[in-house]
XYZ file of C-alpha atoms in Angstrom:
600
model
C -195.412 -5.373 -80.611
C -196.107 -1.509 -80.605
C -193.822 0.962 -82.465
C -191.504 1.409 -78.886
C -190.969 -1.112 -76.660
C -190.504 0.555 -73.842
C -188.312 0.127 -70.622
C -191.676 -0.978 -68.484
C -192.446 -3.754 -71.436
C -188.751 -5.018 -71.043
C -189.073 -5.233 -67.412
C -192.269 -6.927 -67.787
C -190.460 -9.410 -69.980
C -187.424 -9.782 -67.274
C -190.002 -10.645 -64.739
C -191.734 -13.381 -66.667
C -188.504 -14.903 -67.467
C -187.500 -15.161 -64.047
C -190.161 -14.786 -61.595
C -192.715 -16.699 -63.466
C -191.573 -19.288 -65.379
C -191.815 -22.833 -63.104
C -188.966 -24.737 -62.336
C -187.914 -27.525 -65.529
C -189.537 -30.761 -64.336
C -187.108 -33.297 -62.673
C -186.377 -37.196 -63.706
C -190.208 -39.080 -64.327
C -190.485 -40.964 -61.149
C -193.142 -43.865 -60.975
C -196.977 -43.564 -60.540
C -197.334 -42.485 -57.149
C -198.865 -45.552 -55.325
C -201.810 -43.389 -53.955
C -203.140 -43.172 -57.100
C -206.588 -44.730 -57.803
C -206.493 -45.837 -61.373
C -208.720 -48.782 -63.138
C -208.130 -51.000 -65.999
C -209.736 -49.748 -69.598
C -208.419 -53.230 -71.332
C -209.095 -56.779 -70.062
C -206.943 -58.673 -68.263
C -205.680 -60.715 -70.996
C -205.467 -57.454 -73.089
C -203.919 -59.306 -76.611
C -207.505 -60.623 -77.211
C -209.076 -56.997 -77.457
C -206.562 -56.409 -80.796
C -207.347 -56.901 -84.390
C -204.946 -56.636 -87.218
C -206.292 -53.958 -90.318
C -204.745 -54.409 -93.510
C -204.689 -55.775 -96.853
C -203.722 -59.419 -96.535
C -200.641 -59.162 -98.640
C -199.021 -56.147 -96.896
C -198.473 -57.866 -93.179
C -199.061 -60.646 -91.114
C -199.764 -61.148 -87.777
C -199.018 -63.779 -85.181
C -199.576 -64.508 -81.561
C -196.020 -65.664 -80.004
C -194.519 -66.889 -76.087
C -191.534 -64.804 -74.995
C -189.400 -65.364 -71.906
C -187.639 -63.604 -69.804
C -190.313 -60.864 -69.612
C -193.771 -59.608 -67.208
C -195.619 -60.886 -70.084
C -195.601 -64.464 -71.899
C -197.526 -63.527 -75.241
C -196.796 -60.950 -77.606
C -197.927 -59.550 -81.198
C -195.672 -60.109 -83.816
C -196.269 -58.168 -87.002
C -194.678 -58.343 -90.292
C -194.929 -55.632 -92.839
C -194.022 -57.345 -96.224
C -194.865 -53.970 -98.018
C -195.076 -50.266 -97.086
C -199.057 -49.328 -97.600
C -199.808 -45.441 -98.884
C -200.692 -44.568 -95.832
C -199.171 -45.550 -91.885
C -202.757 -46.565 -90.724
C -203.272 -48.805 -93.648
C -201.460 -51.319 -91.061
C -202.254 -51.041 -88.281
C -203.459 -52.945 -84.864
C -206.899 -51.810 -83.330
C -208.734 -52.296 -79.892
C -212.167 -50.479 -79.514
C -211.497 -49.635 -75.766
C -215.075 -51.317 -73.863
C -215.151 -48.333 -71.005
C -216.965 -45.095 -71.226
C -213.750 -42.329 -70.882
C -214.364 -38.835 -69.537
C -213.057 -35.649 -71.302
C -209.761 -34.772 -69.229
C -209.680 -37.840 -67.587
C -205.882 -38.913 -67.187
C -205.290 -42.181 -69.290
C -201.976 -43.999 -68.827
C -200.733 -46.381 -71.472
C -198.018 -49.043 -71.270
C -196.588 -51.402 -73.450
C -193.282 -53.023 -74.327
C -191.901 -53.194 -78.009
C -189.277 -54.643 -80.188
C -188.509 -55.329 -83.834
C -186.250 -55.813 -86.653
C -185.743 -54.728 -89.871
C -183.524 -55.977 -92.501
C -182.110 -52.094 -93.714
C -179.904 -50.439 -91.045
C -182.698 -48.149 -90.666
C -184.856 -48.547 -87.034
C -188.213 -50.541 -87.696
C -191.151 -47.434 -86.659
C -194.139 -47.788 -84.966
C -197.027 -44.740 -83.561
C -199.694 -45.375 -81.233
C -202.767 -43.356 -81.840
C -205.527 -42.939 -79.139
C -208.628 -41.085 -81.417
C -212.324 -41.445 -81.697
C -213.706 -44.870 -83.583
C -215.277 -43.018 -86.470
C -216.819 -39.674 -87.533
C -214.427 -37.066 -86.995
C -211.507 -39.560 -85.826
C -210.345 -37.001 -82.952
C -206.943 -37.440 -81.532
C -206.281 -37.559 -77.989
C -202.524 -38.145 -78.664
C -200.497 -39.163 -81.500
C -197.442 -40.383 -80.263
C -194.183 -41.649 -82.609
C -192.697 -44.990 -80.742
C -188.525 -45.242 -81.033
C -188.394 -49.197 -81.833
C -185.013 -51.068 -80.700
C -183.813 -54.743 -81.201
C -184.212 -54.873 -77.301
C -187.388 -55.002 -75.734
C -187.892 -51.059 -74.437
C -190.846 -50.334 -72.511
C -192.859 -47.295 -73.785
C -194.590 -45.132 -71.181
C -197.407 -42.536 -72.197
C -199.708 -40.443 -70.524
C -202.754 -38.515 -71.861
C -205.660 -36.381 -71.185
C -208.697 -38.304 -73.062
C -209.661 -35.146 -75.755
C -213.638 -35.650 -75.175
C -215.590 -37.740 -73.731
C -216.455 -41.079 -74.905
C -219.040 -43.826 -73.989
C -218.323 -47.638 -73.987
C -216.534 -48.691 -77.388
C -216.267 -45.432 -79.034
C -212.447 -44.656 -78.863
C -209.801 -46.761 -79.947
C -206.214 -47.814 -79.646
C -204.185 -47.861 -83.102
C -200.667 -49.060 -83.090
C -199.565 -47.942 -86.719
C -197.263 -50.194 -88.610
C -197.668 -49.212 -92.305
C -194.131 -48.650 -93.064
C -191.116 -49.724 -94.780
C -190.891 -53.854 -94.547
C -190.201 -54.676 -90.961
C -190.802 -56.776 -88.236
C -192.219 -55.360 -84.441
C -193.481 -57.098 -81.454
C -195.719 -55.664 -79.210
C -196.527 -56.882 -75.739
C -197.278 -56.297 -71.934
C -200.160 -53.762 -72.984
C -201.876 -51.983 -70.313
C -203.965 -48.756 -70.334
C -205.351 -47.398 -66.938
C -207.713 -44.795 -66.414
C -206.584 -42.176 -63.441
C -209.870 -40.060 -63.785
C -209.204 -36.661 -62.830
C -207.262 -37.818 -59.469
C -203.416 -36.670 -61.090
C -202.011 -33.897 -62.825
C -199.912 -35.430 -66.364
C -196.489 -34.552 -64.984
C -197.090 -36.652 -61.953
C -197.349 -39.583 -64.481
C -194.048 -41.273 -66.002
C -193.407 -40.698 -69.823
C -191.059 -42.215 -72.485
C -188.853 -39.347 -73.390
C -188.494 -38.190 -77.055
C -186.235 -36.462 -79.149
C -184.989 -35.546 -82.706
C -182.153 -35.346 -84.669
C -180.573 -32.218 -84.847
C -181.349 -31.233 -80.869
C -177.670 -31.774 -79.591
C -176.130 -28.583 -78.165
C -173.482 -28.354 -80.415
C -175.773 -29.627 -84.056
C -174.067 -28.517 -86.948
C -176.751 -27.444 -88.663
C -177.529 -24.945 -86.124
C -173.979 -23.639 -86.123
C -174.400 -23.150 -89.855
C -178.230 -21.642 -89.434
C -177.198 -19.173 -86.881
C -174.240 -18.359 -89.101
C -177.124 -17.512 -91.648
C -178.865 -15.282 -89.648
C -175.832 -13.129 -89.201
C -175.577 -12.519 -92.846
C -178.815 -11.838 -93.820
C -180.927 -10.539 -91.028
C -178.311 -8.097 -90.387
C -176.590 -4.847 -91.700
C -174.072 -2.471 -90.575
C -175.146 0.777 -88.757
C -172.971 4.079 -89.798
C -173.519 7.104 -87.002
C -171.622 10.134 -87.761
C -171.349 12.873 -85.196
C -170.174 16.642 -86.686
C -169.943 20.346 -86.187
C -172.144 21.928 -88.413
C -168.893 23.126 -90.325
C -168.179 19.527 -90.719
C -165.620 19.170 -88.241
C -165.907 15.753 -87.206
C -166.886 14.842 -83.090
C -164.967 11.964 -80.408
C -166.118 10.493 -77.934
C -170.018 11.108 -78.342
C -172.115 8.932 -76.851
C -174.455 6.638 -78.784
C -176.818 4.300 -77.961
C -178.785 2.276 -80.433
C -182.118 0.746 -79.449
C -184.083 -1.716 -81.445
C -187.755 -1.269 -81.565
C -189.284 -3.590 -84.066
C -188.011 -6.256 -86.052
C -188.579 -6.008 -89.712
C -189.216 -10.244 -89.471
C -192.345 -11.013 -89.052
C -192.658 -12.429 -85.521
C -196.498 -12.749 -84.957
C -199.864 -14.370 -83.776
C -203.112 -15.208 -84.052
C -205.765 -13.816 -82.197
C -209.285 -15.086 -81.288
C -211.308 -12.593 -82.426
C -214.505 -13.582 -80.373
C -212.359 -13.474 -77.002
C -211.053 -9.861 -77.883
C -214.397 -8.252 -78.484
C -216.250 -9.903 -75.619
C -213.248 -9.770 -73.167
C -212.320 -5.840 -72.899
C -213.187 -5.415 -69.380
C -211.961 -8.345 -67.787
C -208.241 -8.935 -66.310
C -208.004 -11.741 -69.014
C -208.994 -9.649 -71.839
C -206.327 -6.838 -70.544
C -203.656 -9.085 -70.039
C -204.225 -10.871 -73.683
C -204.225 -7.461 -75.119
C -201.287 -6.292 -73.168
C -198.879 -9.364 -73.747
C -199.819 -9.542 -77.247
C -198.436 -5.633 -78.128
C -195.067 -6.817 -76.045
C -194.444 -10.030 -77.754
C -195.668 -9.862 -81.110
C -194.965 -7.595 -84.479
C -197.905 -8.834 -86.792
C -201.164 -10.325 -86.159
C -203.735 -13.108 -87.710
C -207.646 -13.226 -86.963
C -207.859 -17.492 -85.998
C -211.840 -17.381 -86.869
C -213.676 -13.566 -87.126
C -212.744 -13.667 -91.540
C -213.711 -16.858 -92.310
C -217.179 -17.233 -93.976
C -218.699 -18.841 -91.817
C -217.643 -17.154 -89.048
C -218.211 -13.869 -90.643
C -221.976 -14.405 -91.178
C -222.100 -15.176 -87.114
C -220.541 -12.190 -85.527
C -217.119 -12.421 -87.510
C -217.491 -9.223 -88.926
C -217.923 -7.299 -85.811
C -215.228 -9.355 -84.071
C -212.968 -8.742 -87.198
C -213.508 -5.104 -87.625
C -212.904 -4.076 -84.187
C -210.052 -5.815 -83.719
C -208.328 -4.777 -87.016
C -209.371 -1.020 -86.029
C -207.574 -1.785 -82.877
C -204.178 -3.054 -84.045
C -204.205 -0.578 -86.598
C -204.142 2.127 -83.647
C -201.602 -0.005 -82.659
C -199.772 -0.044 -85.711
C -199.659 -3.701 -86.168
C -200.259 -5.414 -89.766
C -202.375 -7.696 -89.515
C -202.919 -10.679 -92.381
C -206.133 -11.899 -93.193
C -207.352 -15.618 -93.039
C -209.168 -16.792 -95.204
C -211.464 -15.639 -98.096
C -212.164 -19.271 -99.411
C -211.609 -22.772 -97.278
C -213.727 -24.446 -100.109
C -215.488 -27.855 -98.539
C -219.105 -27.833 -97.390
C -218.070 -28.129 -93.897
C -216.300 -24.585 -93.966
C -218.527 -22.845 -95.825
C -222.457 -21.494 -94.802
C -225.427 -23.765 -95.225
C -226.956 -20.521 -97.253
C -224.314 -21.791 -100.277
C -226.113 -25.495 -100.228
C -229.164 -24.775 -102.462
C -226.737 -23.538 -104.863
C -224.725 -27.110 -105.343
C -226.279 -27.659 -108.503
C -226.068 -24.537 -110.016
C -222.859 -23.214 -110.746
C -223.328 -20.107 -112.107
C -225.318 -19.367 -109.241
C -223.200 -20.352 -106.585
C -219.717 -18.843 -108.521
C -221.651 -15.650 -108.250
C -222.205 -16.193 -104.207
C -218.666 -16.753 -104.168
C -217.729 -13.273 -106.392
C -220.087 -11.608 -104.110
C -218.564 -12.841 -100.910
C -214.638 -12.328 -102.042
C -215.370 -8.470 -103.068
C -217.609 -7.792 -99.584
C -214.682 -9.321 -97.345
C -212.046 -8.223 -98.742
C -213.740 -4.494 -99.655
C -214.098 -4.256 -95.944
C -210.825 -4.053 -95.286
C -209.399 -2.339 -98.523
C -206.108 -1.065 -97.748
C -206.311 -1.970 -94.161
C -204.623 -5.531 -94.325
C -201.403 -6.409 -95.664
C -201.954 -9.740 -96.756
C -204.459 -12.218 -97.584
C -204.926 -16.051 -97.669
C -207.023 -16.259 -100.449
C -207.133 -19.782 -100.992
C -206.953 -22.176 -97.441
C -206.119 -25.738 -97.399
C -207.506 -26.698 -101.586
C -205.633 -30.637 -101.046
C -208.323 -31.853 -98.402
C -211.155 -29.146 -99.542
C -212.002 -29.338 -102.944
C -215.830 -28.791 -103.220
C -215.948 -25.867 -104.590
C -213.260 -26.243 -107.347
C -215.004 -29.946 -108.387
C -218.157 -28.029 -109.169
C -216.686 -24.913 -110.824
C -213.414 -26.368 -111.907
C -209.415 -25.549 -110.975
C -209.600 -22.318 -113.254
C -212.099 -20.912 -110.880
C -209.750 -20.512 -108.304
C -207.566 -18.395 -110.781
C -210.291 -15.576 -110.744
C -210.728 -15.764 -107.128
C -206.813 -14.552 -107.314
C -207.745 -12.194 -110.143
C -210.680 -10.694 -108.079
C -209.162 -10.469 -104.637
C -205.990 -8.113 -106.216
C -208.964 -6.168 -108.444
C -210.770 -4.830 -105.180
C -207.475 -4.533 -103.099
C -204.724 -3.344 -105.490
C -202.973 -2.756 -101.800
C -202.701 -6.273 -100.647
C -200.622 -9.035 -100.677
C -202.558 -12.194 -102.149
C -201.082 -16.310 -100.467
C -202.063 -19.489 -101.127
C -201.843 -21.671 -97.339
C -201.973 -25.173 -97.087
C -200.558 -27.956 -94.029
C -198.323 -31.016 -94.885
C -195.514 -29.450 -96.514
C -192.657 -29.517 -93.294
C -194.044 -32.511 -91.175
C -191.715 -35.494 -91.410
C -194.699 -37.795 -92.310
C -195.654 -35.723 -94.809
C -198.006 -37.030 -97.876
C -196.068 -36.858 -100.841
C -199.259 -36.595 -102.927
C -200.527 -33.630 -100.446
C -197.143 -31.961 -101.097
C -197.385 -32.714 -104.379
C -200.410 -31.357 -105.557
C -199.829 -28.253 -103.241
C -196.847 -27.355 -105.982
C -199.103 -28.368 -108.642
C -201.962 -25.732 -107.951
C -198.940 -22.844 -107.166
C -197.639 -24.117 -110.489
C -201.137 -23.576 -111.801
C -202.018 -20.648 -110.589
C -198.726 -18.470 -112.049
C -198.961 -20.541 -115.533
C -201.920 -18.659 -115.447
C -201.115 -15.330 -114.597
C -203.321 -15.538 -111.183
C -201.452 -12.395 -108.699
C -199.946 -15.314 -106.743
C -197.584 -12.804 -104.315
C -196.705 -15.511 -101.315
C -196.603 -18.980 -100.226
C -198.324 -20.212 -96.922
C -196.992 -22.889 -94.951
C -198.693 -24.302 -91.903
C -196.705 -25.425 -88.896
C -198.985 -27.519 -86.796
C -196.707 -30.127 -85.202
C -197.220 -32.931 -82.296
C -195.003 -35.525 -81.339
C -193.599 -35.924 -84.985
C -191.485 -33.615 -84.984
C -189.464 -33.041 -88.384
C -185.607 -33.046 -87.768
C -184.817 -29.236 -88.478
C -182.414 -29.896 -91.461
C -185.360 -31.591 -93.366
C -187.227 -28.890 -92.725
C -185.177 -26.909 -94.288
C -184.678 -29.431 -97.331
C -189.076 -29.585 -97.610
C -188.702 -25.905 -98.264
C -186.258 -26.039 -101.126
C -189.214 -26.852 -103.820
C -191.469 -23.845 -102.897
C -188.387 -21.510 -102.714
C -187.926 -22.360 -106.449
C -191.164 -20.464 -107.120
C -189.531 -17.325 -106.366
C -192.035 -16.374 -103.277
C -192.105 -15.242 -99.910
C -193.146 -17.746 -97.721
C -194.803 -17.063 -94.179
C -194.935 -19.656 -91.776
C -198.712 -18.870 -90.737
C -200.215 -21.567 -88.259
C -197.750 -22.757 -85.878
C -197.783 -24.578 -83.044
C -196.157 -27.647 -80.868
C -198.493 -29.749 -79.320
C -197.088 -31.705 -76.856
C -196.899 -32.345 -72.972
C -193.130 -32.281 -72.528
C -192.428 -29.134 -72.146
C -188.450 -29.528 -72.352
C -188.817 -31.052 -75.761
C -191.117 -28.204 -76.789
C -189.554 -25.176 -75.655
C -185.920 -27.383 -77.893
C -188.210 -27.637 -80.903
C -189.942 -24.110 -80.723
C -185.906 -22.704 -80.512
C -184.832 -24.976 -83.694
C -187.923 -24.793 -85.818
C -187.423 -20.578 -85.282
C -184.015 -20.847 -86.083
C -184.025 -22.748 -88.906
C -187.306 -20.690 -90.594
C -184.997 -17.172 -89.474
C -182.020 -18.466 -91.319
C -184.093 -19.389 -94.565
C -183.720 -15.778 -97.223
C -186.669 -16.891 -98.449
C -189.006 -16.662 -95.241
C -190.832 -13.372 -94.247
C -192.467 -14.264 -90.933
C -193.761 -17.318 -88.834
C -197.445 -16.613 -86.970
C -197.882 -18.323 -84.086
C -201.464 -20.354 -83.840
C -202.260 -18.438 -80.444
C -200.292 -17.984 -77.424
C -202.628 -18.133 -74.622
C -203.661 -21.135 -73.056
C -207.290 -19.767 -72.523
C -208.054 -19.053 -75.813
C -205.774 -21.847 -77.864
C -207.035 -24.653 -80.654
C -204.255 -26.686 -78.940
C -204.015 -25.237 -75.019
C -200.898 -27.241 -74.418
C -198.846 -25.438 -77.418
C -199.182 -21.773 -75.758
C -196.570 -19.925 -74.701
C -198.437 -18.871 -71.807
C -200.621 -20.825 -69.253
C -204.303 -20.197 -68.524
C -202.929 -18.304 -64.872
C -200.663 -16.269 -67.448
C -197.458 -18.427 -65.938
C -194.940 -19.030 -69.266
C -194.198 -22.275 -70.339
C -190.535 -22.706 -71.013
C -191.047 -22.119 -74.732
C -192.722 -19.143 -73.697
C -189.248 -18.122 -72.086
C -187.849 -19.484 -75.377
C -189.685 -17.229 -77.701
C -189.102 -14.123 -75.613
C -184.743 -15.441 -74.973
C -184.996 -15.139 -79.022
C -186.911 -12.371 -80.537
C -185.974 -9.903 -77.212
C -182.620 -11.092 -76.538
C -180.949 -13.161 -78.985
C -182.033 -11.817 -82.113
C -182.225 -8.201 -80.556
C -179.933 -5.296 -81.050
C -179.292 -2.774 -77.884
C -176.020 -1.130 -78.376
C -174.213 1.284 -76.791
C -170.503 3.212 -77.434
C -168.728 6.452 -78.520
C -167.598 7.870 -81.823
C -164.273 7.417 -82.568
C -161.404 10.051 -83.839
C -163.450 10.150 -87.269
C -166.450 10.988 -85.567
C -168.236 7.692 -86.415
C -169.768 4.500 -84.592
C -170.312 1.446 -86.931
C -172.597 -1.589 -85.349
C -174.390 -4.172 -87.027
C -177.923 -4.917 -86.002
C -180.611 -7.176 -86.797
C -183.204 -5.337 -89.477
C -185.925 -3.265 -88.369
C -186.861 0.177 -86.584
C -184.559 1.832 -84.440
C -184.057 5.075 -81.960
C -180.925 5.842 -81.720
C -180.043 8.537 -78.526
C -176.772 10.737 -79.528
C -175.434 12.517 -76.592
C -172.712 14.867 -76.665
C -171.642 17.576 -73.947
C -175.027 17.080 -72.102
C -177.365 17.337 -75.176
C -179.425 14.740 -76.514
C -180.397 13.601 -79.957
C -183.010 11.245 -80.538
C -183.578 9.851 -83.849
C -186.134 7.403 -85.061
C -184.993 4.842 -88.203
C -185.149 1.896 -89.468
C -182.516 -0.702 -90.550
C -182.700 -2.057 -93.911
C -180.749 -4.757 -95.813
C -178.425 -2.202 -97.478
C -177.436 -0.906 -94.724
C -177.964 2.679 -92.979
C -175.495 5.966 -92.756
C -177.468 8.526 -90.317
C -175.585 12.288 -89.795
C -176.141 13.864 -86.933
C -175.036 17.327 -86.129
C -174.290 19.127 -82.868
């Protein structure tokens, strides 16, 4: 968002709230019967499933049901909870070749037991067989006592020839007992859109209207992302003024409300009504901005550098701080095949690495405000198991030495997901822990946000930040996105993840992943669809930052010449207006509060 926004920005805003967000999908009706579909399983689809696991951890048997369109089902026992879910799990290499996009429509009918009051859990999985694993969906299945059937639709992520995807039901949970049965998966091609298809609705705890721990968040949010406002109007002999007229306009939150931007899109797209409109949207919407690709190294040494150089020059004009991403994502497959012939030679590649940290971060000396030095260490560990934990102290050390300006983050995923790995989460506090034991100019904490259908109830989210808050840091929330088809649900989760990350002292901003659908990692988490139409968490983000966590206030002195308001932190102009003349001053709001004097 630019320094003003100005009357024509809010209008723009008004319009997309009203004129162009779609109407909120009705009640899922059943696959229209026009629909041309085919079977991806055989007929007598139980035979297509194998149980993976370690013997002693579950069991699985083939057993006759009544009462139900099916007469066989799976039943699995889980005699003990595996380290991870897919250590259990059943598997079906699916025999058809699937198009990218094509429309896949899975159904199944589930029930278990388990001896705790807790509900047995179960996620279906639809991914590549191998290599990469890609995930077309990842979808969390609620698991009754009654037999419940589960209804999913997806868009196949890639393509796939005969036997190279693959169904997973996970089971590898607490000890429990699930039965699965009545599985069929159909193949629409490209002849329906998703929401024409039927789906099993979702939801989390903590979404009711009237949560309590929203009450209490929001309560939060009073108290400390607002202070009180003092205007005092006066003669210049002191003489206190009535009755003039004030009116006190928010420009600019002091929060960090951003996104990222795709740097490649913005240099090649200037001209184009795309390019204007993603340029356009992003100075309305957003106060702070991330390059997704241009900084990273290998991105840099392909046209990142141009990408990233015009576009910071660009928000800078724009007066927009801007946080870079990443100097080091240290595994082989982030990193330029040029660093290969120096595997075996660590002094030699250490000094690649010195040589790369000062160019990068030289380049924009003074120009950024923050930098994620160290990306993601838990899953990409090459570097450091060549050159050892310590080197990624003097990465720290050499970063602040060539930017004394910037602010230096570690950012890593796993830490607010409700299946989060406890050893992921773990060693993330151990190498924070690390790094300050050794002095290393640690100044924030990054946490990623990347969620799909497992979404983390927001009151744990707030309990998985409690151990990094210890350390004393700001956090940024600096990758997030919801990736997920119902829209409902998503614009709920968007609204309750912000609010709960707003009413947390310790957080400085959350960074969106993106927000266009043309130009997205995940297209269905954007707040805006490729034809530019918002999504209802679109609406959501705009209802929040513009509306109701947005300060417009108007009123008159009183006898003692003074109007007191409290607003949410950030830049103001504030228009005075006594006897005809106008006074127009431009300040900001801090936590301490504000006293302006203005004299007529």
């Amino acid at each position: 968002m630019s320094e003003s926004l100005s009357v024509e920005m809010l209008s723009t805003i008004v319009l997309w709230l009203f004129l162009f967000s779609p109407p909120a999908p009705g009640a899922p009706t059943p696959p229209p019967s026009s629909l041309q579909g085919f079977k991806v399983l055989p007929q007598d689809s139980l035979k297509s499933f194998r149980l993976m696991s370690h013997k002693q951890d579950a069991h699985l048997e083939i057993i006759r049901v009544q009462g139900q369109p099916f007469q066989k089902v799976f039943r699995v026992k889980t005699h003990k909870k595996p380290a991870k879910i897919y250590h259990i799990q059943l598997n079906a290499k699916i025999p058809a070749s699937i198009e990218k996009e094509d429309l896949l429509f899975l159904t199944f009918y589930v029930r278990g037991s388990r001896k705790e009051r807790t509900s047995p859990e179960m996620e279906f999985v639809f991914e590549r067989a191998g290599g990469s694993y890609k995930k077309s969906i990842r979808f969390p299945c609620p698991v009754s006592s009654s037999w419940e059937k589960m209804e999913i639709p997806f868009l196949a992520a890639e393509r796939y020839n005969a036997g190279e995807a693959q169904i997973n039901f996970r089971l590898g949970f607490d000890p429990q007992t699930v039965e699965i049965g009545g599985i069929d998966l159909i193949n629409y091609k490209k002849s329906a859109a998703l929401n024409e298809l039927p789906m099993t609705r979702l939801t989390y705890l903590g979404r009711e209207e009237q949560a309590t721990w929203r009450q209490q968040a929001l309560k939060r949010i009073d108290s400390i992302r607002k202070s009180t406002l003092h205007v005092l109007v006066e003669h210049p002999d002191g003489k206190t003024i009535s009755g003039a007229q004030v009116h006190v306009k928010m420009l600019r939150h002091a929060f960090g409300f951003g996104s990222a931007l795709n740097g490649r899109f913005f240099l090649s797209s200037h001209e184009s009504s795309n390019g204007k409109m993603y340029r356009q949207i992003f100075l309305e919407l957003f106060n702070k901005a991330v390059l997704e690709n241009s900084m990273k190294w290998t991105f840099w040494k392909k046209g990142g550098k141009e990408q990233a150089l015009q576009a910071v020059q660009w928000l800078r004009e724009h007066d927009i701080p801007v946080r870079g991403h990443t100097l080091l994502w240290p595994a082989w497959n982030h990193l330029p095949e040029s660093l290969l012939p120096f595997k075996n030679n660590p002094a030699a590649l250490r000094q690649q690495i010195r040589e790369h940290v000062v160019e990068l971060v030289s380049t924009f000396r003074g120009q950024l405000v923050e930098w994620d030095v160290l990306n993601e260490l838990y899953a990409n560990h090459d570097l450091t198991d060549i050159l050892g934990l310590r080197s990624i102290v003097e990465w720290f050390h050499l970063a602040r030495q060539t930017d004394p300006t910037a602010q230096f983050y570690i950012n890593d995923y796993g830490v607010l997901n409700d299946t989060v790995d406890s050893r992921h989460l773990g060693q993330y506090k151990k190498t924070i822990q690390y790094l300050l034991d050794h002095q290393a100019p640690l100044d924030g904490i990054g946490v990623q946000g990347h969620f799909d259908w497992e979404l983390t109830p927001p009151q744990q989210l707030l309990q998985n930040l409690k151990p990094f808050v210890a350390f004393g840091k700001p956090i940024e929330i600096t990758e997030f996105d919801v990736d997920i088809t119902d829209e409902g649900l998503q614009a709920d989760y968007l609204r309750d993840f912000m609010t709960a990350m707003f009413s947390h002292p310790a957080v400085h901003g959350i960074m969106l992943w993106g927000f266009w659908e043309g130009v997205h990692s995940s297209p269905r988490a954007a707040l805006f669809r490729r034809d530019w139409t918002l999504r209802p968490c679109g609406k959501t983000w705009i209802d929040l930052v513009f509306n109701r966590w947005w300060t417009d206030e108007r009123g008159a002195t009183n006898e003692e010449g003074r109007f007191v308001t409290r607003g949410f932190l950030g830049n103001y102009e504030l228009e005075i207006t006594y006897q005809g003349e106008t006074k127009r001053i431009f300040t900001s709001l801090p936590k301490e509060g504000r006293e302006i004097k203005v004299v007529f």
